[in-house]
Amino acid sequence: MANLVQEMKRTFADHDDFLILDTQFNGAAIYLIGFNTLIDFPKSNFYVRQMAERSASIEELLQNLGEQLDVDAGELKKAVLDGNLVVISENERNAIMQPFPQSLRRNIDEPRNESPIQGPLDAFGEDIDLNIGLIRKRLGTELLCHCSYQVGELVKQRISMLYIRGKVQSALIEKIDRQLKQIERDIETIDDLDKYFGHRKLSPVSHLFVTEVPFQAVHLLKKNRIVLLLENQPFALVFPHLISDMLSTANDRNHPLGLSIMIRTLRVMGVFITLVLPALYVALTTVNPDVLKIDLALFIAESREGIPLTPVLETLTMTVLVDLITEAIVRLPKSVGPTITMVGGIVLGQAMVEAKLVSNLLVIVITLMLIASSVVVGVQNALYIRSLKYPVFILASVFGIVGLISGLAIICIYLASLTSLGIPYMTFRYKGKEDIR
Amino acid sequence: MTQRLQLGFVFIIIHMSFGYLLYPKLTYSLTKSGHWGIVLSYGLLQLILIAIYKKGLNYFPQKDMIDIFLTMGRWAAFIFLVPYAINLNALIAMNIRAHAEDIISIFLIRTPYWAVLVLLFLISTYTAIKGLSTILRASAVFFFSINLFVIFVIASSSVNFQLQNALPAWPLSLDFLWNVKFLYLMGFSAILFLGFVPSETNLKFGQLTAAWLYVLFFYLSAVYVPLFIFGQETVTTFVFPMKEAADSVDLSWFVFNRQTLFFGISIIGFNLILNAVKLWMIGQIMQRLFPGRRSKASYWILAFSFISFLFALCVPNKAWIEKLSLMSEGTNVFFTVILPSIIFLYVVFSGRMRSYGET
Amino acid sequence: MERLNLSKLIFALLSLILLCGCWDIKAINERSLPLVMGISKKNDEKYQVTLTLPVTRVKGKTRIITEKGESVSEVLGQLRSNVEDAIDYSQIRLILIDAPLAANHLEWRKMFHYLMSSKDIPSIALVAITDENIEQMFSKMSKQGLSGTALYDFFNKGAGWAPDVSNTRIWEVYQNLFSYTNDIAVPVVHSSEDTILKFKGSAVLKNGKVTANISPSENQLVRLFQHHHFIRNTENLGFATIFVVNSHLKNKPSITNHIPQVASDLFIKISILERDEGVSNSLVIDELEKRIEKRFNDMFKQTQINKTDIFGFGQLFRTRIPYDDLHSWRDKYYPKLIVNFRVHATME
């Protein structure tokens, strides 16, 4: 047996799925080497045999099969790890060929985290080439540029950057290019990638906007943004992330303009209500009942009669409880989820009101808030809006209306201070070419 | 373009913040009739100052005010800007203190003023440290929401208007021009802020005039809304006439009992932006005048805001607030007149020198 | 920069913790929200303040508390420490003042200075005067099912529903303490067996001094001149009953030789609801015009004697009299004022 084959065998001795298949060609042995978990061996073998019948010599066969010929042992090992089939002949000639892969990818599916109404239903999958294909299919122009990167320490992972030439500032592309080339660690999650766009350790707002829908990604590409695709992640990461992403999707415009304006207004209201409502309840019940009309004030007072918890504690309990339930439902399998919703939401809420632990007005307030917090676009955005309500709430419980307003002001100022690579988060008119400060 | 618009927003917000505080009270003490005469002549004088200032600044398209003073010479910058920074500091202290008093009387009757001071100072300092671009971006949101509230307050208080209360409409005399208090009135201006942005990217004179007209409209409203409701005889007895005016409204269809709520909210908004801008100005001045490895604008801002916090804390009561505010405004008048004129004179003088040198 | 932010965050949190558990925090159900405040001063030279507090534990129930003291603010302070809940005066809707106290000019001024400058008591609270014993009146009121809106509604029926009922708020009374050219009418109310209050007309105040009492129908005229409200009401002329559909007032002031003059024309549109046989339209119109003119002239003469400008004619002369002379409007000009009041009635 050839030395090369022996060496390969030694290297992959710990891998039970490593397979060396030897066949004959004109009396000489050739070895097909690869992982049977990544390669469909019977099919590949059949293909090799078919090719062998048409080839006159072993050299010709290898030329027919391989993309690369006669590479060194290191390259061969890498090729095996990447899921390619290595063909080695007795006389130490070798080739790397594209095999029939085991199908490890799911098909193009419907989006799981977003649910577009009246819009295209295909979603990104785990296969990066497929994802790029989905975008290319919609943007058949030579202006769509694609840069590919291989980064990582342990495993080299593919990252692709797509943009439309002429729409994005070239300085910005160079900056991102530099950032992506700097990456030395493994990129597993969005947060790992996020770190390379600037320091935002505790910030709830990411530099990248996540979308599952190719339609949305293409729309944003046309809006002068840059789309990054990570291998094995079923979504596109849009840079820069702007506040308007929270409020509008491309899909809105499948409705008439008036309706889409209404939808977006509702989203703005949703954000506002989520931030304000619990804080307002606390402010009005503990610090500033004087701003209420007398009947409303008496109504609230009556609904709170006999409740042992202070409004602050009461509201805090309920908001945390609601956030817990939301988180629990996300984690649970779909079959158990509704049960939890039932017990958690309805039974517990009802029981708490009947036991006079919380006032029934608060239950209304909390439900309203929960509904409102779900109207924004993107799971990530909904989560960060939900997290921002706590500082407002804390300020409001100390200073009442003043605290509520200053809390909102702080949030506004904080969001205004965010920039990613010099692009402010709070721009409503992102022009790309000129308007970057 | 966007930045110009935002600069305009900040410019307007700063002036409105001044306008709704002590401005009406001073105006009432200056004249008994024809208050618009005062507001407009004040507006005209300020506009002339703005024109002079812009003229001077435009000779240095890429430089801001501090650079210009530094080109005059280090000593000039020290002589004029360090006292100005100290004056700004006093302005901040008195401004926040007075606003805190107003906010307390609207929302937090039993809260001691230091607690409100802590809150306001923390937010202002945070904003100032984040820098001008943050202030500019936030100002757009502030501008629209605040203006909405203010316009709502004005519109809703029109229920109680009795237009005859503001009569006689004509000023009795022009004596107010020589009154010291009119000079104090001139202190309610923040035109010097414009010099902190290089004039290339700054507002043009025409745009500034438009913004200034908008400001004047609100100054008129701040003076006339209480006047329409209470009349000159009564209005002089109030400390915060605009607050009392908003308090007099009772809308039966509305959820809230008191309109003052919205007035209070807008006051908080004004105040945050105003003080953030002032602190930022101090930070810029001190950082450029004392360059060094450890001299960061944020450290200067922190230090100065702490000093003005202590200063504000020490003011015992409303009478002192009024007195000290007027004093700091008075000093501000000095700077708003002196600094633009010096830049202007420098431009004229050095221009002449250069032309002599050429011949 | 990063470290700075973190330290600031900690500082902010620390100060917040410090601030927790403080001054204005009081749950709404632990506050008592008085609706009506009655102020009286008996012969013993002490203020007596009575409050009605809705009891939130039992729906629709109110209770009445009373305290005496040297000044209103002192009594309010005492009440605050005596009642188990924290009393929050910010929801007071009505302040009832008994007639003897209202007649005392100096006390009245002092009291309204306090009410206006008090941060708690809203300046939009209504003011009314009563002749009755306030405590008894309060207990009668609470029997009728007193609530915040009931009071508000009583005084704010709107000109279309009850044109003779007027309301006056604290800030209006306060303004009257200083105004040179305008006086106001404060409603006078009584308790009643089957309604919350009964409207008895108004007391006319001149710079905080009660100078006259006027009846509800006279009050209508005051409202017409002060607020230009339409009068929409029925009027019984004996032989006919008419309904005033629309009204509209025109004032033309002029001044010659320091004698002010107002040509005042009231245009009303009427429809006749019922009439005796054989009564012509012109008769009804003549009678009505005469009636309203007489009512006004009688009343105006009386106010001129009292030097109380209840109709607010002074407002019309603010531009015509030099400002420095304006403060003597009531004494110097008003008694000389000539008003040519004409009513022009037309059929609808």
Coordinates of N, CA and C in Angstrom, one line a residue, chain A residues 255-347:
Chain A
H255 N -48.4 46.0 1.1 CA -49.7 46.6 1.3 C -49.7 48.0 0.7
P256 N -50.9 48.6 0.5 CA -50.9 50.0 0.0 C -50.2 50.9 1.0
L257 N -49.7 52.0 0.5 CA -48.9 52.9 1.3 C -49.6 53.3 2.6
G258 N -50.9 53.6 2.5 CA -51.6 54.0 3.7 C -51.6 53.0 4.8
L259 N -51.8 51.7 4.4 CA -51.8 50.6 5.3 C -50.5 50.4 5.9
S260 N -49.4 50.5 5.1 CA -48.1 50.3 5.6 C -47.7 51.4 6.6
I261 N -48.2 52.6 6.3 CA -47.9 53.7 7.3 C -48.6 53.4 8.6
M262 N -49.8 52.8 8.5 CA -50.6 52.5 9.7 C -49.8 51.4 10.5
I263 N -49.4 50.4 9.8 CA -48.7 49.3 10.5 C -47.4 49.8 11.2
R264 N -46.7 50.7 10.5 CA -45.5 51.3 11.1 C -45.8 52.1 12.3
T265 N -46.9 52.9 12.2 CA -47.3 53.7 13.3 C -47.6 52.8 14.5
L266 N -48.3 51.7 14.3 CA -48.6 50.8 15.3 C -47.4 50.3 16.0
R267 N -46.3 50.0 15.2 CA -45.1 49.5 15.8 C -44.4 50.6 16.7
V268 N -44.5 51.8 16.2 CA -43.9 52.9 17.0 C -44.7 53.0 18.4
M269 N -46.0 52.9 18.3 CA -46.8 52.9 19.5 C -46.4 51.7 20.4
G270 N -46.2 50.6 19.7 CA -45.9 49.4 20.5 C -44.6 49.6 21.3
V271 N -43.6 50.2 20.7 CA -42.3 50.5 21.4 C -42.6 51.4 22.5
F272 N -43.3 52.4 22.2 CA -43.6 53.5 23.2 C -44.4 52.9 24.4
I273 N -45.4 52.1 24.1 CA -46.2 51.5 25.2 C -45.4 50.6 26.0
T274 N -44.6 49.8 25.4 CA -43.7 48.8 26.2 C -42.9 49.6 27.2
L275 N -42.3 50.7 26.7 CA -41.4 51.4 27.6 C -42.1 52.1 28.7
V276 N -43.3 52.7 28.3 CA -43.9 53.6 29.2 C -44.9 53.0 30.2
L277 N -45.6 52.0 29.7 CA -46.8 51.6 30.5 C -46.5 51.1 31.9
P278 N -45.6 50.1 32.1 CA -45.4 49.8 33.5 C -44.9 50.9 34.4
A279 N -44.1 51.7 33.8 CA -43.5 52.9 34.5 C -44.6 53.9 34.8
L280 N -45.5 54.1 33.8 CA -46.6 55.0 34.0 C -47.5 54.6 35.1
Y281 N -47.8 53.2 35.1 CA -48.7 52.7 36.2 C -48.1 53.0 37.6
V282 N -46.8 52.7 37.7 CA -46.2 52.9 39.0 C -46.1 54.4 39.3
A283 N -45.8 55.2 38.3 CA -45.7 56.7 38.6 C -47.1 57.2 39.0
L284 N -48.1 56.8 38.4 CA -49.4 57.3 38.7 C -50.0 56.8 40.0
T285 N -49.6 55.6 40.4 CA -50.2 55.0 41.6 C -49.4 55.4 42.8
T286 N -48.1 55.6 42.7 CA -47.3 55.9 43.9 C -47.0 57.4 44.0
V287 N -46.5 58.0 43.0 CA -45.9 59.3 43.2 C -46.8 60.4 42.7
N288 N -47.5 60.3 41.6 CA -48.2 61.4 41.0 C -49.7 61.1 40.8
P289 N -50.4 60.7 41.8 CA -51.9 60.5 41.5 C -52.6 61.8 41.2
D290 N -51.9 63.0 41.6 CA -52.5 64.3 41.4 C -52.8 64.6 40.0
V291 N -52.1 64.0 39.0 CA -52.3 64.4 37.6 C -53.5 63.7 37.1
L292 N -54.0 62.7 37.8 CA -55.2 62.0 37.3 C -56.5 62.7 37.6
K293 N -57.5 62.5 36.7 CA -58.8 63.0 37.0 C -59.3 62.2 38.2
I294 N -60.1 62.9 39.0 CA -60.5 62.3 40.3 C -61.2 61.0 40.2
D295 N -62.1 60.8 39.1 CA -62.8 59.5 39.0 C -61.8 58.4 38.7
L296 N -60.9 58.7 37.8 CA -59.9 57.7 37.5 C -59.0 57.4 38.7
A297 N -58.7 58.4 39.5 CA -57.9 58.2 40.7 C -58.6 57.3 41.7
L298 N -59.9 57.6 41.9 CA -60.7 56.8 42.8 C -60.8 55.4 42.3
F299 N -61.0 55.3 41.0 CA -61.1 53.9 40.4 C -59.9 53.1 40.7
I300 N -58.7 53.7 40.4 CA -57.5 53.0 40.7 C -57.3 52.7 42.2
A301 N -57.7 53.6 43.0 CA -57.6 53.4 44.4 C -58.4 52.3 44.9
E302 N -59.7 52.2 44.3 CA -60.6 51.1 44.7 C -60.0 49.8 44.2
S303 N -59.4 49.8 43.0 CA -58.9 48.5 42.5 C -57.7 48.0 43.3
R304 N -57.0 49.0 43.9 CA -55.8 48.6 44.7 C -56.2 48.3 46.1
E305 N -57.4 48.5 46.5 CA -57.8 48.4 47.9 C -57.5 46.9 48.4
G306 N -56.8 46.8 49.5 CA -56.6 45.5 50.1 C -55.5 44.7 49.5
I307 N -54.7 45.3 48.7 CA -53.6 44.6 48.1 C -52.3 44.9 48.9
P308 N -51.7 43.8 49.4 CA -50.6 44.0 50.3 C -49.3 44.5 49.7
L309 N -49.1 44.1 48.4 CA -47.9 44.5 47.8 C -47.9 46.0 47.4
T310 N -46.8 46.7 47.5 CA -46.7 48.0 47.0 C -46.8 48.0 45.4
P311 N -47.2 49.1 44.8 CA -47.3 49.1 43.4 C -46.0 48.8 42.7
V312 N -44.9 49.2 43.3 CA -43.6 49.0 42.6 C -43.3 47.5 42.6
L313 N -43.5 46.9 43.8 CA -43.2 45.4 43.9 C -44.1 44.6 43.0
E314 N -45.4 45.1 43.0 CA -46.5 44.4 42.3 C -46.1 44.4 40.8
T315 N -45.8 45.6 40.3 CA -45.5 45.7 38.9 C -44.2 44.9 38.5
L316 N -43.2 45.1 39.4 CA -42.0 44.4 39.1 C -42.2 42.9 39.0
T317 N -43.0 42.3 40.0 CA -43.3 40.9 39.9 C -44.0 40.5 38.6
M318 N -45.0 41.3 38.3 CA -45.7 40.9 37.1 C -44.9 41.0 35.8
T319 N -44.1 42.1 35.7 CA -43.3 42.2 34.5 C -42.3 41.1 34.4
V320 N -41.6 40.8 35.5 CA -40.7 39.7 35.5 C -41.4 38.4 35.1
L321 N -42.5 38.2 35.7 CA -43.3 36.9 35.5 C -43.6 36.8 34.0
V322 N -44.1 37.9 33.4 CA -44.4 37.9 32.0 C -43.2 37.6 31.2
D323 N -42.1 38.2 31.5 CA -40.9 37.9 30.7 C -40.5 36.5 30.9
L324 N -40.7 35.9 32.1 CA -40.3 34.5 32.3 C -41.2 33.6 31.4
I325 N -42.5 33.9 31.4 CA -43.4 33.1 30.6 C -43.0 33.1 29.1
T326 N -42.7 34.3 28.7 CA -42.3 34.5 27.3 C -41.1 33.6 27.0
E327 N -40.1 33.7 27.9 CA -38.9 33.0 27.7 C -39.2 31.5 27.7
A328 N -40.0 31.1 28.6 CA -40.3 29.6 28.8 C -41.0 29.1 27.5
I329 N -41.9 29.9 27.0 CA -42.6 29.4 25.8 C -41.7 29.2 24.6
V330 N -40.7 30.1 24.5 CA -39.7 30.0 23.4 C -38.9 28.7 23.6
R331 N -38.5 28.4 24.8 CA -37.7 27.2 25.0 C -38.4 25.9 24.8
L332 N -39.7 25.9 25.1 CA -40.4 24.7 25.2 C -40.8 24.1 23.8
P333 N -40.9 22.8 23.7 CA -41.4 22.3 22.4 C -42.8 22.8 22.1
K334 N -43.1 22.8 20.9 CA -44.4 23.4 20.5 C -45.6 22.7 21.1
S335 N -45.4 21.4 21.5 CA -46.6 20.7 22.0 C -46.9 21.1 23.4
V336 N -45.9 21.5 24.2 CA -46.1 21.9 25.6 C -46.4 23.4 25.7
G337 N -45.9 24.1 24.8 CA -46.1 25.6 24.9 C -47.4 26.1 25.3
P338 N -48.5 25.7 24.5 CA -49.8 26.2 24.8 C -50.3 25.9 26.3
T339 N -49.9 24.8 26.8 CA -50.3 24.4 28.2 C -49.7 25.5 29.1
I340 N -48.4 25.8 28.9 CA -47.8 26.7 29.8 C -48.5 28.1 29.7
T341 N -48.8 28.5 28.4 CA -49.5 29.7 28.2 C -50.8 29.8 29.0
M342 N -51.5 28.7 28.9 CA -52.8 28.6 29.6 C -52.6 28.7 31.1
V343 N -51.7 27.9 31.7 CA -51.6 27.9 33.1 C -50.9 29.2 33.6
G344 N -49.8 29.5 32.9 CA -49.1 30.7 33.3 C -49.9 32.0 33.1
G345 N -50.4 32.1 31.9 CA -51.1 33.4 31.6 C -52.4 33.5 32.3
I346 N -53.3 32.6 32.0 CA -54.7 32.7 32.4 C -54.9 32.4 33.8
V347 N -54.5 31.1 34.1 CA -54.8 30.6 35.5 C -54.1 31.4 36.5

